[in-house]
Tab-separated table of C-alpha atoms and ligand atoms in Angstrom:
chain	number	residue	atom	x	y	z
J	28	MET	CA	0.646	14.623	14.958
J	29	ASP	CA	3.212	12.653	16.992
J	30	ASN	CA	6.486	11.378	15.541
J	31	LEU	CA	6.308	7.824	16.820
J	32	LEU	CA	6.436	6.227	13.357
J	33	LYS	CA	8.775	8.770	11.776
J	34	ASN	CA	11.681	6.995	10.035
J	35	LYS	CA	10.550	3.633	11.414
J	36	ARG	CA	11.092	0.786	8.958
J	37	ILE	CA	7.861	-1.147	8.707
J	38	LEU	CA	7.672	-4.440	6.822
J	39	LEU	CA	4.080	-5.144	5.806
J	40	VAL	CA	3.596	-8.676	4.535
J	41	GLY	CA	0.254	-8.713	2.741
J	42	GLY	CA	0.655	-4.978	2.229
J	43	SER	CA	-0.310	-4.961	-1.447
J	44	SER	CA	-4.063	-5.061	-0.848
J	45	GLY	CA	-6.972	-4.544	1.542
J	46	ILE	CA	-6.220	-3.948	5.206
J	47	GLY	CA	-2.438	-4.188	4.724
J	48	LEU	CA	-2.496	-1.519	2.028
J	49	ALA	CA	-4.609	0.739	4.258
J	50	VAL	CA	-2.028	0.318	7.053
J	51	ALA	CA	0.736	1.156	4.570
J	52	LYS	CA	-0.959	4.399	3.530
J	53	GLN	CA	-1.484	5.569	7.115
J	54	ALA	CA	2.008	4.580	8.272
J	55	TYR	CA	3.562	6.348	5.267
J	56	LYS	CA	1.656	9.539	6.066
J	57	ALA	CA	2.980	9.272	9.640
J	58	GLY	CA	6.558	9.321	8.322
J	59	GLY	CA	7.260	5.565	8.263
J	60	GLU	CA	9.598	3.873	5.789
J	61	LEU	CA	7.378	1.275	4.173
J	62	ILE	CA	8.393	-2.090	2.784
J	63	LEU	CA	5.442	-3.779	1.116
J	64	ALA	CA	5.637	-7.513	0.492
J	65	SER	CA	3.345	-10.167	-0.935
J	66	ARG	CA	3.564	-12.828	-3.632
J	67	ASN	CA	3.219	-10.131	-6.333
J	68	ALA	CA	4.122	-6.839	-4.608
J	69	ALA	CA	7.282	-6.178	-6.659
J	70	GLU	CA	5.377	-6.709	-9.914
J	71	LYS	CA	2.811	-4.174	-8.662
J	72	ASN	CA	5.508	-1.667	-7.651
J	73	ASN	CA	4.249	1.219	-9.828
J	74	GLU	CA	0.649	0.725	-8.722
J	75	LEU	CA	1.733	0.597	-5.050
J	76	VAL	CA	3.924	3.683	-5.388
J	77	SER	CA	0.903	5.564	-6.778
J	78	ALA	CA	-1.293	4.294	-3.961
J	79	VAL	CA	1.129	4.808	-1.053
J	80	GLY	CA	3.979	7.154	-2.008
J	81	HIS	CA	7.385	7.397	-3.657
J	82	ASN	CA	9.727	6.163	-0.975
J	83	ILE	CA	8.453	2.633	-0.592
J	84	GLU	CA	10.241	-0.648	-1.216
J	85	THR	CA	8.431	-3.658	-2.621
J	86	TYR	CA	9.362	-7.338	-2.423
J	87	SER	CA	7.685	-10.415	-3.817
J	88	PHE	CA	7.759	-13.533	-1.692
J	89	ASP	CA	5.373	-16.219	-0.583
J	90	VAL	CA	5.039	-16.696	3.192
J	91	THR	CA	4.897	-20.454	2.606
J	92	SER	CA	8.394	-20.488	1.044
J	93	GLU	CA	11.310	-20.531	3.488
J	94	ASN	CA	13.833	-19.800	0.710
J	95	GLU	CA	11.910	-16.828	-0.614
J	96	ILE	CA	11.499	-15.384	2.903
J	97	VAL	CA	15.181	-15.742	3.767
J	98	THR	CA	16.337	-14.210	0.468
J	99	ALA	CA	14.013	-11.228	0.864
J	100	LEU	CA	14.870	-10.650	4.545
J	101	GLU	CA	18.590	-10.524	3.734
J	102	LYS	CA	17.918	-7.679	1.313
J	103	ILE	CA	15.483	-5.906	3.633
J	104	GLY	CA	17.837	-5.755	6.649
J	105	LYS	CA	16.827	-4.171	9.967
J	106	ILE	CA	13.209	-3.238	10.608
J	107	ASP	CA	11.264	-1.672	13.461
J	108	HIS	CA	7.874	-3.273	12.928
J	109	LEU	CA	6.701	-6.437	11.221
J	110	VAL	CA	3.010	-6.421	10.265
J	111	ILE	CA	1.454	-9.511	8.699
J	112	THR	CA	-1.889	-9.419	6.890
J	113	ALA	CA	-1.439	-12.205	4.302
J	114	ARG	CA	-4.861	-13.715	3.632
J	115	PRO	CA	-5.387	-17.378	2.825
J	116	TYR	CA	-7.866	-18.630	0.284
J	117	ILE	CA	-10.593	-20.837	1.719
J	118	THR	CA	-14.051	-21.705	0.462
J	119	PRO	CA	-16.545	-21.518	3.336
J	120	ALA	CA	-17.836	-25.044	3.986
J	121	LEU	CA	-19.258	-27.201	6.729
J	122	PHE	CA	-16.532	-29.122	8.572
J	123	VAL	CA	-17.710	-32.472	7.166
J	124	GLU	CA	-17.528	-31.131	3.621
J	125	THR	CA	-14.271	-29.183	3.976
J	126	ASN	CA	-11.568	-29.991	1.456
J	127	LEU	CA	-8.671	-31.087	3.673
J	128	LYS	CA	-5.982	-29.972	1.212
J	129	GLN	CA	-7.500	-26.491	1.023
J	130	ALA	CA	-7.736	-26.305	4.828
J	131	GLN	CA	-4.071	-27.339	5.106
J	132	GLN	CA	-3.112	-24.723	2.515
J	133	ALA	CA	-4.969	-22.060	4.506
J	134	PHE	CA	-3.057	-23.147	7.626
J	135	ALA	CA	0.187	-23.060	5.615
J	136	THR	CA	-0.430	-19.438	4.630
J	137	LYS	CA	-2.047	-17.909	7.671
J	138	PHE	CA	-0.632	-19.896	10.603
J	139	TRP	CA	2.660	-21.409	9.396
J	140	GLY	CA	3.287	-18.374	7.187
J	141	GLN	CA	3.211	-16.017	10.175
J	142	TYR	CA	5.153	-18.538	12.292
J	143	GLN	CA	7.924	-18.990	9.739
J	144	LEU	CA	8.194	-15.301	8.958
J	145	ILE	CA	8.534	-14.341	12.625
J	146	GLN	CA	11.070	-17.098	13.255
J	147	LYS	CA	13.241	-15.775	10.419
J	148	ALA	CA	12.660	-12.017	10.941
J	149	HIS	CA	12.635	-11.465	14.710
J	150	GLY	CA	16.429	-11.049	14.876
J	151	GLN	CA	16.176	-8.105	12.472
J	152	ILE	CA	13.726	-6.154	14.651
J	153	ARG	CA	15.311	-3.149	16.344
J	154	GLN	CA	14.932	-2.178	19.985
J	155	ASN	CA	11.409	-0.954	20.861
J	156	GLY	CA	10.080	-2.745	17.797
J	157	SER	CA	6.993	-4.886	17.457
J	158	ILE	CA	5.227	-7.637	15.577
J	159	ILE	CA	1.546	-7.469	14.677
J	160	MET	CA	-0.248	-10.544	13.399
J	161	THR	CA	-3.793	-10.723	12.057
J	162	THR	CA	-6.569	-13.101	13.040
J	163	GLY	CA	-10.291	-12.403	12.484
J	164	ILE	CA	-13.772	-12.673	13.851
J	165	ALA	CA	-14.009	-16.409	13.175
J	166	GLY	CA	-11.605	-16.865	16.112
J	167	GLU	CA	-13.825	-14.798	18.419
J	168	LYS	CA	-17.239	-16.133	17.415
J	169	ILE	CA	-18.211	-19.460	15.923
J	170	TYR	CA	-19.986	-19.364	12.557
J	171	LYS	CA	-21.168	-22.391	10.579
J	172	ASN	CA	-18.909	-22.984	7.534
J	173	PHE	CA	-15.908	-21.241	9.109
J	174	SER	CA	-14.385	-23.942	11.329
J	175	THR	CA	-11.031	-23.813	9.516
J	176	MET	CA	-10.640	-20.086	10.094
J	177	ALA	CA	-11.815	-20.541	13.705
J	178	ILE	CA	-8.977	-22.925	14.497
J	179	ILE	CA	-6.347	-21.010	12.540
J	180	ASN	CA	-7.238	-17.734	14.263
J	181	SER	CA	-7.405	-19.330	17.714
J	182	ALA	CA	-4.001	-20.975	17.203
J	183	ILE	CA	-2.498	-17.613	16.247
J	184	GLU	CA	-3.923	-16.017	19.397
J	185	ALA	CA	-2.212	-18.637	21.617
J	186	PHE	CA	0.971	-18.233	19.558
J	187	CYS	CA	0.903	-14.457	20.146
J	188	ARG	CA	0.798	-14.849	23.915
J	189	ALA	CA	3.677	-17.353	23.808
J	190	LEU	CA	5.764	-15.015	21.657
J	191	ALA	CA	5.029	-12.019	23.885
J	192	ILE	CA	6.856	-13.934	26.626
J	193	GLU	CA	9.638	-15.495	24.569
J	194	LEU	CA	10.508	-12.591	22.279
J	195	ALA	CA	10.197	-9.778	24.866
J	196	PRO	CA	11.111	-6.944	24.813
J	197	ILE	CA	9.850	-7.164	21.226
J	198	ARG	CA	6.126	-6.533	21.598
J	199	VAL	CA	3.823	-9.032	19.895
J	200	ASN	CA	0.153	-8.245	19.297
J	201	ILE	CA	-2.792	-9.120	17.087
J	202	VAL	CA	-5.504	-7.247	15.251
J	203	SER	CA	-8.708	-9.257	14.866
J	204	PRO	CA	-10.995	-7.670	12.270
J	205	GLY	CA	-14.703	-8.362	11.959
J	206	PHE	CA	-16.358	-8.004	8.567
J	207	VAL	CA	-14.471	-5.751	6.148
J	208	THR	CA	-14.326	-7.093	2.572
J	209	PRO	CA	-15.448	-8.389	0.158
J	210	LYS	CA	-18.644	-6.404	0.475
J	211	SER	CA	-21.788	-8.250	-0.511
J	212	SER	CA	-25.426	-7.382	-0.049
J	213	GLN	CA	-25.826	-10.487	2.156
J	214	VAL	CA	-23.005	-9.422	4.507
J	215	GLU	CA	-24.167	-5.801	4.532
J	216	LYS	CA	-27.685	-6.943	5.478
J	217	TYR	CA	-26.291	-9.139	8.276
J	218	ALA	CA	-24.146	-6.221	9.491
J	219	GLU	CA	-27.248	-4.130	10.158
J	220	GLN	CA	-27.679	-6.249	13.310
J	221	PHE	CA	-24.257	-5.338	14.719
J	222	PRO	CA	-24.218	-2.787	17.536
J	223	LEU	CA	-22.548	-0.374	15.087
J	224	GLY	CA	-24.857	-1.447	12.259
J	225	ARG	CA	-22.372	-1.870	9.393
J	226	ILE	CA	-19.176	-3.520	8.175
J	227	ALA	CA	-15.809	-1.764	8.628
J	228	SER	CA	-13.661	0.040	6.091
J	229	PRO	CA	-10.048	-1.168	5.740
J	230	GLU	CA	-8.975	2.279	7.020
J	231	GLU	CA	-10.894	1.823	10.277
J	232	VAL	CA	-9.171	-1.516	10.847
J	233	ALA	CA	-5.782	-0.026	9.899
J	234	ASP	CA	-6.097	2.416	12.819
J	235	ALA	CA	-5.667	-0.530	15.209
J	236	TYR	CA	-2.303	-1.542	13.667
J	237	ILE	CA	-1.037	2.043	13.880
J	238	TYR	CA	-2.127	2.216	17.521
J	239	LEU	CA	-0.340	-1.050	18.372
J	240	MET	CA	2.882	-0.013	16.630
J	241	LYS	CA	2.936	3.224	18.607
J	242	SER	CA	1.967	1.854	22.041
J	243	PRO	CA	5.122	1.048	24.025
J	244	TYR	CA	3.370	-0.840	26.840
J	245	ILE	CA	1.051	-3.220	24.952
J	246	THR	CA	2.089	-6.803	24.308
J	247	GLY	CA	0.408	-10.218	24.104
J	248	THR	CA	-2.913	-8.562	23.284
J	249	THR	CA	-5.599	-8.936	20.628
J	250	VAL	CA	-7.360	-5.768	19.522
J	251	VAL	CA	-10.799	-6.773	18.251
J	252	ILE	CA	-12.220	-4.293	15.763
J	253	ASP	CA	-15.577	-5.634	14.695
J	254	GLY	CA	-18.254	-3.017	15.454
J	255	GLY	CA	-19.536	-5.381	18.143
J	256	ALA	CA	-20.258	-8.195	15.646
J	257	ARG	CA	-19.029	-10.909	18.033
J	258	LEU	CA	-21.628	-9.878	20.631
J	259	ILE	CA	-24.760	-10.722	18.682
U	85	LIG	N1	-11.365	-8.641	4.833
U	85	LIG	C1	-12.058	-9.076	5.852
U	85	LIG	O1	-13.299	-8.919	5.917
U	85	LIG	C2	-11.382	-9.808	6.965
U	85	LIG	C3	-12.138	-10.220	8.061
U	85	LIG	C4	-11.503	-10.871	9.112
U	85	LIG	C5	-10.141	-11.119	9.045
U	85	LIG	N2	-9.438	-10.718	7.945
U	85	LIG	C6	-8.008	-11.011	7.914
U	85	LIG	O2	-7.289	-9.811	7.677
U	85	LIG	C7	-6.114	-10.104	6.911
U	85	LIG	C8	-6.104	-9.233	5.669
U	85	LIG	O3	-7.255	-9.486	4.904
U	85	LIG	P1	-7.619	-8.583	3.619
U	85	LIG	O4	-9.056	-8.751	3.373
U	85	LIG	O5	-7.053	-7.227	3.780
U	85	LIG	O6	-6.832	-9.407	2.487
U	85	LIG	P2	-6.623	-9.103	0.944
U	85	LIG	O7	-7.130	-7.765	0.527
U	85	LIG	O8	-7.086	-10.317	0.196
U	85	LIG	O9	-5.029	-9.016	0.871
U	85	LIG	C9	-4.286	-10.121	1.214
U	85	LIG	C10	-2.812	-9.828	1.037
U	85	LIG	O10	-2.098	-11.026	1.318
U	85	LIG	C11	-1.171	-11.283	0.267
U	85	LIG	N3	-0.956	-12.734	0.263
U	85	LIG	C12	-1.884	-13.726	0.112
U	85	LIG	N4	-1.290	-14.923	0.173
U	85	LIG	C13	0.028	-14.682	0.398
U	85	LIG	C14	1.169	-15.526	0.561
U	85	LIG	N5	1.070	-16.861	0.507
U	85	LIG	N6	2.381	-14.942	0.763
U	85	LIG	C15	2.510	-13.587	0.806
U	85	LIG	N7	1.470	-12.744	0.677
U	85	LIG	C16	0.253	-13.289	0.467
U	85	LIG	C17	-1.874	-10.701	-0.990
U	85	LIG	O11	-1.045	-10.357	-2.045
U	85	LIG	P3	-0.554	-11.370	-3.219
U	85	LIG	O12	-1.778	-11.910	-3.878
U	85	LIG	O13	0.333	-10.512	-4.074
U	85	LIG	O14	0.225	-12.439	-2.504
U	85	LIG	C18	-2.425	-9.409	-0.375
U	85	LIG	O15	-1.408	-8.430	-0.268
U	85	LIG	C19	-6.150	-11.621	6.640
U	85	LIG	O16	-5.425	-12.276	7.650
U	85	LIG	C20	-7.632	-11.955	6.770
U	85	LIG	O17	-7.850	-13.313	7.109
U	85	LIG	C21	-10.015	-10.053	6.908
């Protein structure tokens, strides 16, 4: 095993669950110093220590709250990598039936949350560090009922390329997962048509974040990890 993540301080916002938690486990095993954050991560400290390992730090803050972000970042100090996997809540709906307030809230979490966090945290990222944002298949392929996620994810992909220029030499990349969770028989049936014939595990998606953190020459890029789902 290489030592590229050994003693690296990695702030994982959205790290208390799902893909973020899977990244935390892998990065911890690779010798990283993990800081897990989400709205309730500190309250789940014992559970997260059991899941990831003893030497983790946990912070509770909401990515939509500037005050909470600033207070937490002051305590966290310098980091090497910032990974953001905070997931917004949105009910799938046709555009004409979409609840505008809910769509704006999803934007506030997933787009403005990542934007605000990076604006506040980038000065704390050490040399050779990186930022990894998360988008999703709805930005790669258009599905009925997912127009809100399509525009949020596409906006983040443009934002990533802009940041790769403006924040260099900090590297800025994206992981775009396909179908991971929640599992349902309907999604699993649909996934049989994918070239790889199934949905992904959070661990398989986590591999892409680890790869991007370790790769010194990748910036402004989206790694799509969808088993070929966008091609059908
Ligand atoms: N799962 C999939 O199939 C899939 C597919 C495509 C794309 N994605 C994308 O991948 C990312 C991770 O998804 P996931 O399925 O792993 O999510 P998840 O299991 O639901 O976990 C989401 C994480 O975000 C945190 N969070 C939510 N709102 C937050 C806020 N306002 N401020 C701070 N933290 C917040 C949650 O913790 P708290 O509740 O404690 O805040 C939790 O740690 C998301 O961007 C999602 O859109 C997922």
